Amino acid sequence: MKKTYLILLFFVVSLVQLHAQKTSSFYVDAGGGFSSFQDVKYSNVRYNGFGSVFGLGYQKENEKTIWGVNLQAIITTEKAATHDQKVSTYNSMLQAKYLHRIKENLFVGATWDVLDLYTKKFDGLGNNSGYDVTGSTLWASGIYDYKKLRFGVDLGLVSYFKESTGFAFSAPQNVLENGNFDYQNDKINSPFAFKYYELRTIPRHFQVRTSIRYQLSNRFSVAYKWHLRKFSEVKNYPVTYGTHSLSIRYNIFKRTK
């Protein structure tokens, strides 16, 4: 009888320890990506190109929550089918996320892109060669685990951002002062001139991200990610851009206790 109680006690303690496990990891990501860009208010031409993706972050998980912070960047060189000029594209993001388990293997919560910098440099356009979109976005997030696979989806809820004047020098209406445009106003193209930021939600601003990650081992995993963003300063003339990426993650340290 005593032996039975000892076995039962051991089982209960083991079960509690299993469910109390916490996993912390610090990781780096590296891989390749494909990006696409079109701004219909300037041209119907679409730019496409390949490049590299990088990232690093910290993540902590237990049986109830997943939270973490990370920095990621994608750098590509795009070209149009109609001409040979190249476009250098840089997109870097500082992110934080928190998700709570609502049922077995399913977590829901939010991701905050604290800072999202999207920059393009067009060859051969002189002073008007630059274009950028700077801002911050709050996402509704979900994660589902199945064996060694982790599926993720994010839907942009609200974005606070600013679009620059662009290579055709078309400016958003909110930069007009008393109906006039001040060409000497340096804040118009400053990414941190919050005076000209706008708050937008669906459907005027649409963003979605998906990911699939496969755990190869305790240290390594591989992931495919897709991101689409679409918004309109001028009705029916949207800016649309997106990325596909394939990357490998290496856990510099991964601790379970």
PDB file of C-alpha atoms in Angstrom:
ATOM      1  CA  MET A   1       0.000   0.000   0.000  1.00  0.00           C
ATOM      2  CA  LYS A   2       2.830   2.357   0.937  1.00  0.00           C
ATOM      3  CA  LYS A   3       4.536   1.572  -2.363  1.00  0.00           C
ATOM      4  CA  THR A   4       1.322   2.473  -4.229  1.00  0.00           C
ATOM      5  CA  TYR A   5       1.160   5.845  -2.462  1.00  0.00           C
ATOM      6  CA  LEU A   6       4.800   6.532  -3.303  1.00  0.00           C
ATOM      7  CA  ILE A   7       4.206   5.747  -6.976  1.00  0.00           C
ATOM      8  CA  LEU A   8       1.110   7.973  -7.006  1.00  0.00           C
ATOM      9  CA  LEU A   9       3.006  10.785  -5.274  1.00  0.00           C
ATOM     10  CA  PHE A  10       5.844  10.507  -7.788  1.00  0.00           C
ATOM     11  CA  PHE A  11       3.351  10.664 -10.668  1.00  0.00           C
ATOM     12  CA  VAL A  12       1.611  13.779  -9.257  1.00  0.00           C
ATOM     13  CA  VAL A  13       4.914  15.576  -8.610  1.00  0.00           C
ATOM     14  CA  SER A  14       6.137  14.729 -12.108  1.00  0.00           C
ATOM     15  CA  LEU A  15       2.884  15.993 -13.629  1.00  0.00           C
ATOM     16  CA  VAL A  16       3.101  19.276 -11.720  1.00  0.00           C
ATOM     17  CA  GLN A  17       6.711  19.750 -12.797  1.00  0.00           C
ATOM     18  CA  LEU A  18       5.802  19.020 -16.394  1.00  0.00           C
ATOM     19  CA  HIS A  19       3.063  21.634 -16.423  1.00  0.00           C
ATOM     20  CA  ALA A  20       5.241  24.139 -14.585  1.00  0.00           C
ATOM     21  CA  GLN A  21       7.988  23.973 -17.167  1.00  0.00           C
ATOM     22  CA  LYS A  22       9.225  27.276 -18.506  1.00  0.00           C
ATOM     23  CA  THR A  23      11.322  27.552 -21.644  1.00  0.00           C
ATOM     24  CA  SER A  24      13.500  30.589 -22.319  1.00  0.00           C
ATOM     25  CA  SER A  25      15.454  31.079 -25.524  1.00  0.00           C
ATOM     26  CA  PHE A  26      17.656  33.686 -27.164  1.00  0.00           C
ATOM     27  CA  TYR A  27      17.941  33.168 -30.913  1.00  0.00           C
ATOM     28  CA  VAL A  28      19.221  34.460 -34.244  1.00  0.00           C
ATOM     29  CA  ASP A  29      17.521  34.095 -37.647  1.00  0.00           C
ATOM     30  CA  ALA A  30      19.105  34.160 -41.097  1.00  0.00           C
ATOM     31  CA  GLY A  31      17.801  33.351 -44.564  1.00  0.00           C
ATOM     32  CA  GLY A  32      16.550  34.648 -47.888  1.00  0.00           C
ATOM     33  CA  GLY A  33      13.557  36.681 -48.967  1.00  0.00           C
ATOM     34  CA  PHE A  34      11.539  37.936 -51.929  1.00  0.00           C
ATOM     35  CA  SER A  35       9.808  41.338 -51.922  1.00  0.00           C
ATOM     36  CA  SER A  36       7.295  43.082 -54.171  1.00  0.00           C
ATOM     37  CA  PHE A  37       6.129  46.719 -54.332  1.00  0.00           C
ATOM     38  CA  GLN A  38       3.574  48.746 -56.302  1.00  0.00           C
ATOM     39  CA  ASP A  39       2.291  52.299 -55.831  1.00  0.00           C
ATOM     40  CA  VAL A  40      -0.602  52.778 -58.262  1.00  0.00           C
ATOM     41  CA  LYS A  41      -0.918  56.524 -57.670  1.00  0.00           C
ATOM     42  CA  TYR A  42       2.479  56.891 -59.374  1.00  0.00           C
ATOM     43  CA  SER A  43       2.620  53.958 -61.786  1.00  0.00           C
ATOM     44  CA  ASN A  44       1.237  50.497 -62.554  1.00  0.00           C
ATOM     45  CA  VAL A  45       4.794  49.160 -62.620  1.00  0.00           C
ATOM     46  CA  ARG A  46       5.503  46.465 -60.049  1.00  0.00           C
ATOM     47  CA  TYR A  47       8.968  45.994 -58.546  1.00  0.00           C
ATOM     48  CA  ASN A  48      10.197  42.547 -57.465  1.00  0.00           C
ATOM     49  CA  GLY A  49      13.472  41.253 -56.090  1.00  0.00           C
ATOM     50  CA  PHE A  50      15.409  38.916 -53.830  1.00  0.00           C
ATOM     51  CA  GLY A  51      17.565  39.520 -50.787  1.00  0.00           C
ATOM     52  CA  SER A  52      18.390  38.483 -47.230  1.00  0.00           C
ATOM     53  CA  VAL A  53      16.579  38.328 -43.899  1.00  0.00           C
ATOM     54  CA  PHE A  54      18.082  38.639 -40.429  1.00  0.00           C
ATOM     55  CA  GLY A  55      16.714  38.612 -36.915  1.00  0.00           C
ATOM     56  CA  LEU A  56      17.397  38.127 -33.230  1.00  0.00           C
ATOM     57  CA  GLY A  57      15.149  37.879 -30.228  1.00  0.00           C
ATOM     58  CA  TYR A  58      14.221  36.542 -26.827  1.00  0.00           C
ATOM     59  CA  GLN A  59      11.191  34.336 -26.129  1.00  0.00           C
ATOM     60  CA  LYS A  60       9.714  32.772 -23.008  1.00  0.00           C
ATOM     61  CA  GLU A  61       7.012  30.086 -22.918  1.00  0.00           C
ATOM     62  CA  ASN A  62       5.109  28.073 -20.343  1.00  0.00           C
ATOM     63  CA  GLU A  63       1.897  26.078 -20.406  1.00  0.00           C
ATOM     64  CA  LYS A  64      -0.214  29.251 -20.260  1.00  0.00           C
ATOM     65  CA  THR A  65       1.603  32.035 -22.106  1.00  0.00           C
ATOM     66  CA  ILE A  66       4.061  32.929 -24.851  1.00  0.00           C
ATOM     67  CA  TRP A  67       5.802  36.288 -24.813  1.00  0.00           C
ATOM     68  CA  GLY A  68       8.886  37.755 -26.402  1.00  0.00           C
ATOM     69  CA  VAL A  69      10.695  40.622 -28.106  1.00  0.00           C
ATOM     70  CA  ASN A  70      12.607  40.569 -31.369  1.00  0.00           C
ATOM     71  CA  LEU A  71      14.327  42.668 -34.009  1.00  0.00           C
ATOM     72  CA  GLN A  72      14.138  41.624 -37.651  1.00  0.00           C
ATOM     73  CA  ALA A  73      15.192  43.038 -41.025  1.00  0.00           C
ATOM     74  CA  ILE A  74      14.798  42.174 -44.700  1.00  0.00           C
ATOM     75  CA  ILE A  75      17.049  43.717 -47.346  1.00  0.00           C
ATOM     76  CA  THR A  76      16.267  43.172 -51.042  1.00  0.00           C
ATOM     77  CA  THR A  77      17.186  44.560 -54.457  1.00  0.00           C
ATOM     78  CA  GLU A  78      14.150  44.986 -56.700  1.00  0.00           C
ATOM     79  CA  LYS A  79      13.753  45.585 -60.434  1.00  0.00           C
ATOM     80  CA  ALA A  80      10.839  46.387 -62.732  1.00  0.00           C
ATOM     81  CA  ALA A  81      10.084  44.487 -65.923  1.00  0.00           C
ATOM     82  CA  THR A  82       9.932  47.770 -67.883  1.00  0.00           C
ATOM     83  CA  HIS A  83      13.421  49.169 -67.160  1.00  0.00           C
ATOM     84  CA  ASP A  84      16.812  48.301 -65.672  1.00  0.00           C
ATOM     85  CA  GLN A  85      16.924  50.722 -62.730  1.00  0.00           C
ATOM     86  CA  LYS A  86      17.326  48.973 -59.400  1.00  0.00           C
ATOM     87  CA  VAL A  87      15.589  49.678 -56.113  1.00  0.00           C
ATOM     88  CA  SER A  88      17.216  48.936 -52.757  1.00  0.00           C
ATOM     89  CA  THR A  89      14.600  48.050 -50.145  1.00  0.00           C
ATOM     90  CA  TYR A  90      15.125  47.924 -46.372  1.00  0.00           C
ATOM     91  CA  ASN A  91      12.449  46.878 -43.892  1.00  0.00           C
ATOM     92  CA  SER A  92      13.321  46.600 -40.195  1.00  0.00           C
ATOM     93  CA  MET A  93      10.970  46.023 -37.258  1.00  0.00           C
ATOM     94  CA  LEU A  94      11.173  46.024 -33.473  1.00  0.00           C
ATOM     95  CA  GLN A  95       8.394  43.795 -32.114  1.00  0.00           C
ATOM     96  CA  ALA A  96       6.887  42.611 -28.835  1.00  0.00           C
ATOM     97  CA  LYS A  97       4.218  39.927 -28.381  1.00  0.00           C
ATOM     98  CA  TYR A  98       2.105  38.330 -25.670  1.00  0.00           C
ATOM     99  CA  LEU A  99      -0.260  35.385 -26.194  1.00  0.00           C
ATOM    100  CA  HIS A 100      -2.373  33.360 -23.756  1.00  0.00           C
ATOM    101  CA  ARG A 101      -3.484  29.753 -24.155  1.00  0.00           C
ATOM    102  CA  ILE A 102      -7.248  29.372 -24.635  1.00  0.00           C
ATOM    103  CA  LYS A 103      -7.220  25.633 -25.339  1.00  0.00           C
ATOM    104  CA  GLU A 104      -4.675  22.883 -25.877  1.00  0.00           C
ATOM    105  CA  ASN A 105      -2.004  23.990 -28.378  1.00  0.00           C
ATOM    106  CA  LEU A 106      -3.891  27.209 -29.252  1.00  0.00           C
ATOM    107  CA  PHE A 107      -2.703  30.649 -28.107  1.00  0.00           C
ATOM    108  CA  VAL A 108      -4.238  34.058 -28.881  1.00  0.00           C
ATOM    109  CA  GLY A 109      -3.057  37.537 -28.003  1.00  0.00           C
ATOM    110  CA  ALA A 110      -1.402  40.581 -29.503  1.00  0.00           C
ATOM    111  CA  THR A 111       1.774  41.619 -31.263  1.00  0.00           C
ATOM    112  CA  TRP A 112       3.006  45.209 -31.261  1.00  0.00           C
ATOM    113  CA  ASP A 113       5.340  46.414 -33.985  1.00  0.00           C
ATOM    114  CA  VAL A 114       6.837  49.128 -31.813  1.00  0.00           C
ATOM    115  CA  LEU A 115       8.781  50.550 -34.759  1.00  0.00           C
ATOM    116  CA  ASP A 116       8.424  49.605 -38.433  1.00  0.00           C
ATOM    117  CA  LEU A 117      10.834  51.276 -40.877  1.00  0.00           C
ATOM    118  CA  TYR A 118      10.262  50.625 -44.593  1.00  0.00           C
ATOM    119  CA  THR A 119      12.684  52.437 -46.927  1.00  0.00           C
ATOM    120  CA  LYS A 120      13.330  52.356 -50.678  1.00  0.00           C
ATOM    121  CA  LYS A 121      16.134  53.951 -52.713  1.00  0.00           C
ATOM    122  CA  PHE A 122      15.455  54.289 -56.445  1.00  0.00           C
ATOM    123  CA  ASP A 123      18.470  54.492 -58.763  1.00  0.00           C
ATOM    124  CA  GLY A 124      18.751  57.489 -61.069  1.00  0.00           C
ATOM    125  CA  LEU A 125      16.125  59.739 -59.488  1.00  0.00           C
ATOM    126  CA  GLY A 126      18.409  62.200 -57.709  1.00  0.00           C
ATOM    127  CA  ASN A 127      16.834  64.087 -54.819  1.00  0.00           C
ATOM    128  CA  ASN A 128      13.533  62.234 -55.232  1.00  0.00           C
ATOM    129  CA  SER A 129      15.102  58.777 -55.035  1.00  0.00           C
ATOM    130  CA  GLY A 130      13.915  58.046 -51.501  1.00  0.00           C
ATOM    131  CA  TYR A 131      10.594  56.681 -50.259  1.00  0.00           C
ATOM    132  CA  ASP A 132       9.703  55.464 -46.795  1.00  0.00           C
ATOM    133  CA  VAL A 133       6.828  54.409 -44.575  1.00  0.00           C
ATOM    134  CA  THR A 134       7.451  54.725 -40.842  1.00  0.00           C
ATOM    135  CA  GLY A 135       5.158  53.811 -38.004  1.00  0.00           C
ATOM    136  CA  SER A 136       3.775  51.368 -35.476  1.00  0.00           C
ATOM    137  CA  THR A 137       1.088  48.662 -35.709  1.00  0.00           C
ATOM    138  CA  LEU A 138      -0.981  46.660 -33.226  1.00  0.00           C
ATOM    139  CA  TRP A 139      -1.890  43.137 -34.388  1.00  0.00           C
ATOM    140  CA  ALA A 140      -4.276  40.409 -33.256  1.00  0.00           C
ATOM    141  CA  SER A 141      -2.171  37.235 -33.107  1.00  0.00           C
ATOM    142  CA  GLY A 142      -2.727  33.505 -32.976  1.00  0.00           C
ATOM    143  CA  ILE A 143      -0.428  30.486 -32.653  1.00  0.00           C
ATOM    144  CA  TYR A 144      -1.302  26.820 -33.073  1.00  0.00           C
ATOM    145  CA  ASP A 145       1.125  23.975 -32.324  1.00  0.00           C
ATOM    146  CA  TYR A 146       0.889  20.586 -33.986  1.00  0.00           C
ATOM    147  CA  LYS A 147       3.677  18.119 -33.214  1.00  0.00           C
ATOM    148  CA  LYS A 148       6.867  19.801 -34.501  1.00  0.00           C
ATOM    149  CA  LEU A 149       4.981  22.453 -36.467  1.00  0.00           C
ATOM    150  CA  ARG A 150       3.991  25.908 -35.237  1.00  0.00           C
ATOM    151  CA  PHE A 151       1.471  27.924 -37.283  1.00  0.00           C
ATOM    152  CA  GLY A 152       1.142  31.659 -36.733  1.00  0.00           C
ATOM    153  CA  VAL A 153      -1.155  34.383 -38.060  1.00  0.00           C
ATOM    154  CA  ASP A 154      -1.318  38.143 -37.396  1.00  0.00           C
ATOM    155  CA  LEU A 155      -4.020  40.572 -38.515  1.00  0.00           C
ATOM    156  CA  GLY A 156      -3.274  44.297 -38.333  1.00  0.00           C
ATOM    157  CA  LEU A 157      -5.869  46.105 -36.212  1.00  0.00           C
ATOM    158  CA  VAL A 158      -4.634  49.685 -36.119  1.00  0.00           C
ATOM    159  CA  SER A 159      -1.583  51.475 -37.523  1.00  0.00           C
ATOM    160  CA  TYR A 160      -0.057  54.848 -36.631  1.00  0.00           C
ATOM    161  CA  PHE A 161       2.243  55.763 -39.501  1.00  0.00           C
ATOM    162  CA  LYS A 162       3.528  58.283 -42.030  1.00  0.00           C
ATOM    163  CA  GLU A 163       4.228  57.918 -45.757  1.00  0.00           C
ATOM    164  CA  SER A 164       6.925  60.121 -47.312  1.00  0.00           C
ATOM    165  CA  THR A 165       6.363  62.300 -50.393  1.00  0.00           C
ATOM    166  CA  GLY A 166       7.793  59.584 -52.661  1.00  0.00           C
ATOM    167  CA  PHE A 167       9.742  59.605 -55.888  1.00  0.00           C
ATOM    168  CA  ALA A 168       6.998  61.512 -57.788  1.00  0.00           C
ATOM    169  CA  PHE A 169       6.768  64.103 -54.983  1.00  0.00           C
ATOM    170  CA  SER A 170       3.135  63.400 -54.228  1.00  0.00           C
ATOM    171  CA  ALA A 171       2.370  64.382 -50.652  1.00  0.00           C
ATOM    172  CA  PRO A 172      -0.427  63.268 -48.295  1.00  0.00           C
ATOM    173  CA  GLN A 173      -3.138  65.883 -47.794  1.00  0.00           C
ATOM    174  CA  ASN A 174      -2.408  66.237 -44.093  1.00  0.00           C
ATOM    175  CA  VAL A 175       0.916  68.017 -44.822  1.00  0.00           C
ATOM    176  CA  LEU A 176      -0.856  71.022 -46.366  1.00  0.00           C
ATOM    177  CA  GLU A 177      -0.708  74.181 -44.244  1.00  0.00           C
ATOM    178  CA  ASN A 178      -3.692  76.491 -44.877  1.00  0.00           C
ATOM    179  CA  GLY A 179      -4.155  74.847 -48.262  1.00  0.00           C
ATOM    180  CA  ASN A 180      -0.530  75.393 -49.309  1.00  0.00           C
ATOM    181  CA  PHE A 181       2.474  73.112 -49.553  1.00  0.00           C
ATOM    182  CA  ASP A 182       5.726  74.264 -47.916  1.00  0.00           C
ATOM    183  CA  TYR A 183       8.635  72.843 -49.926  1.00  0.00           C
ATOM    184  CA  GLN A 184      11.107  74.025 -47.269  1.00  0.00           C
ATOM    185  CA  ASN A 185       9.449  72.044 -44.488  1.00  0.00           C
ATOM    186  CA  ASP A 186      12.038  69.391 -43.578  1.00  0.00           C
ATOM    187  CA  LYS A 187       9.563  67.620 -41.306  1.00  0.00           C
ATOM    188  CA  ILE A 188       7.559  66.412 -44.310  1.00  0.00           C
ATOM    189  CA  ASN A 189      10.158  63.752 -45.086  1.00  0.00           C
ATOM    190  CA  SER A 190      11.399  63.210 -41.541  1.00  0.00           C
ATOM    191  CA  PRO A 191      10.399  59.692 -40.393  1.00  0.00           C
ATOM    192  CA  PHE A 192       9.875  60.967 -36.833  1.00  0.00           C
ATOM    193  CA  ALA A 193       7.782  64.086 -37.539  1.00  0.00           C
ATOM    194  CA  PHE A 194       4.766  62.843 -35.561  1.00  0.00           C
ATOM    195  CA  LYS A 195       2.746  65.919 -36.570  1.00  0.00           C
ATOM    196  CA  TYR A 196       2.059  64.249 -39.924  1.00  0.00           C
ATOM    197  CA  TYR A 197       1.348  60.730 -38.670  1.00  0.00           C
ATOM    198  CA  GLU A 198      -2.082  59.200 -39.246  1.00  0.00           C
ATOM    199  CA  LEU A 199      -4.082  56.589 -37.325  1.00  0.00           C
ATOM    200  CA  ARG A 200      -5.733  54.052 -39.637  1.00  0.00           C
ATOM    201  CA  THR A 201      -7.696  50.839 -39.254  1.00  0.00           C
ATOM    202  CA  ILE A 202      -9.247  48.237 -41.557  1.00  0.00           C
ATOM    203  CA  PRO A 203     -10.274  48.704 -44.379  1.00  0.00           C
ATOM    204  CA  ARG A 204      -8.245  51.871 -45.100  1.00  0.00           C
ATOM    205  CA  HIS A 205      -5.161  50.044 -43.932  1.00  0.00           C
ATOM    206  CA  PHE A 206      -4.877  46.270 -44.318  1.00  0.00           C
ATOM    207  CA  GLN A 207      -2.040  44.065 -43.086  1.00  0.00           C
ATOM    208  CA  VAL A 208      -1.753  40.311 -42.630  1.00  0.00           C
ATOM    209  CA  ARG A 209       1.144  37.981 -41.767  1.00  0.00           C
ATOM    210  CA  THR A 210       1.408  34.198 -41.659  1.00  0.00           C
ATOM    211  CA  SER A 211       4.189  31.834 -40.633  1.00  0.00           C
ATOM    212  CA  ILE A 212       4.948  28.119 -40.485  1.00  0.00           C
ATOM    213  CA  ARG A 213       7.848  26.920 -38.336  1.00  0.00           C
ATOM    214  CA  TYR A 214       9.233  23.373 -38.177  1.00  0.00           C
ATOM    215  CA  GLN A 215      11.384  22.380 -35.206  1.00  0.00           C
ATOM    216  CA  LEU A 216      14.375  20.434 -36.522  1.00  0.00           C
ATOM    217  CA  SER A 217      16.058  19.980 -33.138  1.00  0.00           C
ATOM    218  CA  ASN A 218      16.406  21.667 -29.769  1.00  0.00           C
ATOM    219  CA  ARG A 219      18.704  24.266 -31.343  1.00  0.00           C
ATOM    220  CA  PHE A 220      17.488  24.589 -34.940  1.00  0.00           C
ATOM    221  CA  SER A 221      14.189  25.352 -36.678  1.00  0.00           C
ATOM    222  CA  VAL A 222      13.191  26.487 -40.166  1.00  0.00           C
ATOM    223  CA  ALA A 223      10.360  28.912 -41.000  1.00  0.00           C
ATOM    224  CA  TYR A 224       8.437  30.297 -43.964  1.00  0.00           C
ATOM    225  CA  LYS A 225       6.812  33.724 -43.521  1.00  0.00           C
ATOM    226  CA  TRP A 226       4.506  35.860 -45.668  1.00  0.00           C
ATOM    227  CA  HIS A 227       3.539  39.505 -45.127  1.00  0.00           C
ATOM    228  CA  LEU A 228       1.120  41.731 -47.103  1.00  0.00           C
ATOM    229  CA  ARG A 229       0.431  45.435 -46.554  1.00  0.00           C
ATOM    230  CA  LYS A 230      -2.028  47.634 -48.474  1.00  0.00           C
ATOM    231  CA  PHE A 231      -3.210  51.198 -47.864  1.00  0.00           C
ATOM    232  CA  SER A 232      -4.534  54.139 -49.912  1.00  0.00           C
ATOM    233  CA  GLU A 233      -3.758  57.828 -49.606  1.00  0.00           C
ATOM    234  CA  VAL A 234      -5.789  58.361 -52.791  1.00  0.00           C
ATOM    235  CA  LYS A 235      -8.954  56.250 -53.112  1.00  0.00           C
ATOM    236  CA  ASN A 236      -8.616  53.346 -55.576  1.00  0.00           C
ATOM    237  CA  TYR A 237      -4.868  54.019 -55.955  1.00  0.00           C
ATOM    238  CA  PRO A 238      -3.310  51.823 -53.272  1.00  0.00           C
ATOM    239  CA  VAL A 239       0.231  51.228 -52.143  1.00  0.00           C
ATOM    240  CA  THR A 240       0.791  47.468 -51.933  1.00  0.00           C
ATOM    241  CA  TYR A 241       3.899  45.632 -50.826  1.00  0.00           C
ATOM    242  CA  GLY A 242       4.765  42.276 -49.369  1.00  0.00           C
ATOM    243  CA  THR A 243       7.459  39.733 -48.643  1.00  0.00           C
ATOM    244  CA  HIS A 244       8.064  36.000 -48.659  1.00  0.00           C
ATOM    245  CA  SER A 245      10.954  34.634 -46.616  1.00  0.00           C
ATOM    246  CA  LEU A 246      12.575  31.347 -45.680  1.00  0.00           C
ATOM    247  CA  SER A 247      14.925  31.350 -42.697  1.00  0.00           C
ATOM    248  CA  ILE A 248      16.752  29.142 -40.224  1.00  0.00           C
ATOM    249  CA  ARG A 249      16.674  29.884 -36.500  1.00  0.00           C
ATOM    250  CA  TYR A 250      19.496  28.969 -34.157  1.00  0.00           C
ATOM    251  CA  ASN A 251      18.887  29.081 -30.415  1.00  0.00           C
ATOM    252  CA  ILE A 252      22.054  30.500 -28.891  1.00  0.00           C
ATOM    253  CA  PHE A 253      20.672  29.271 -25.608  1.00  0.00           C
ATOM    254  CA  LYS A 254      17.459  27.422 -24.800  1.00  0.00           C
ATOM    255  CA  ARG A 255      16.754  26.685 -21.168  1.00  0.00           C
ATOM    256  CA  THR A 256      13.879  24.647 -19.740  1.00  0.00           C
ATOM    257  CA  LYS A 257      13.137  24.517 -16.035  1.00  0.00           C
TER     258      LYS A 257
END
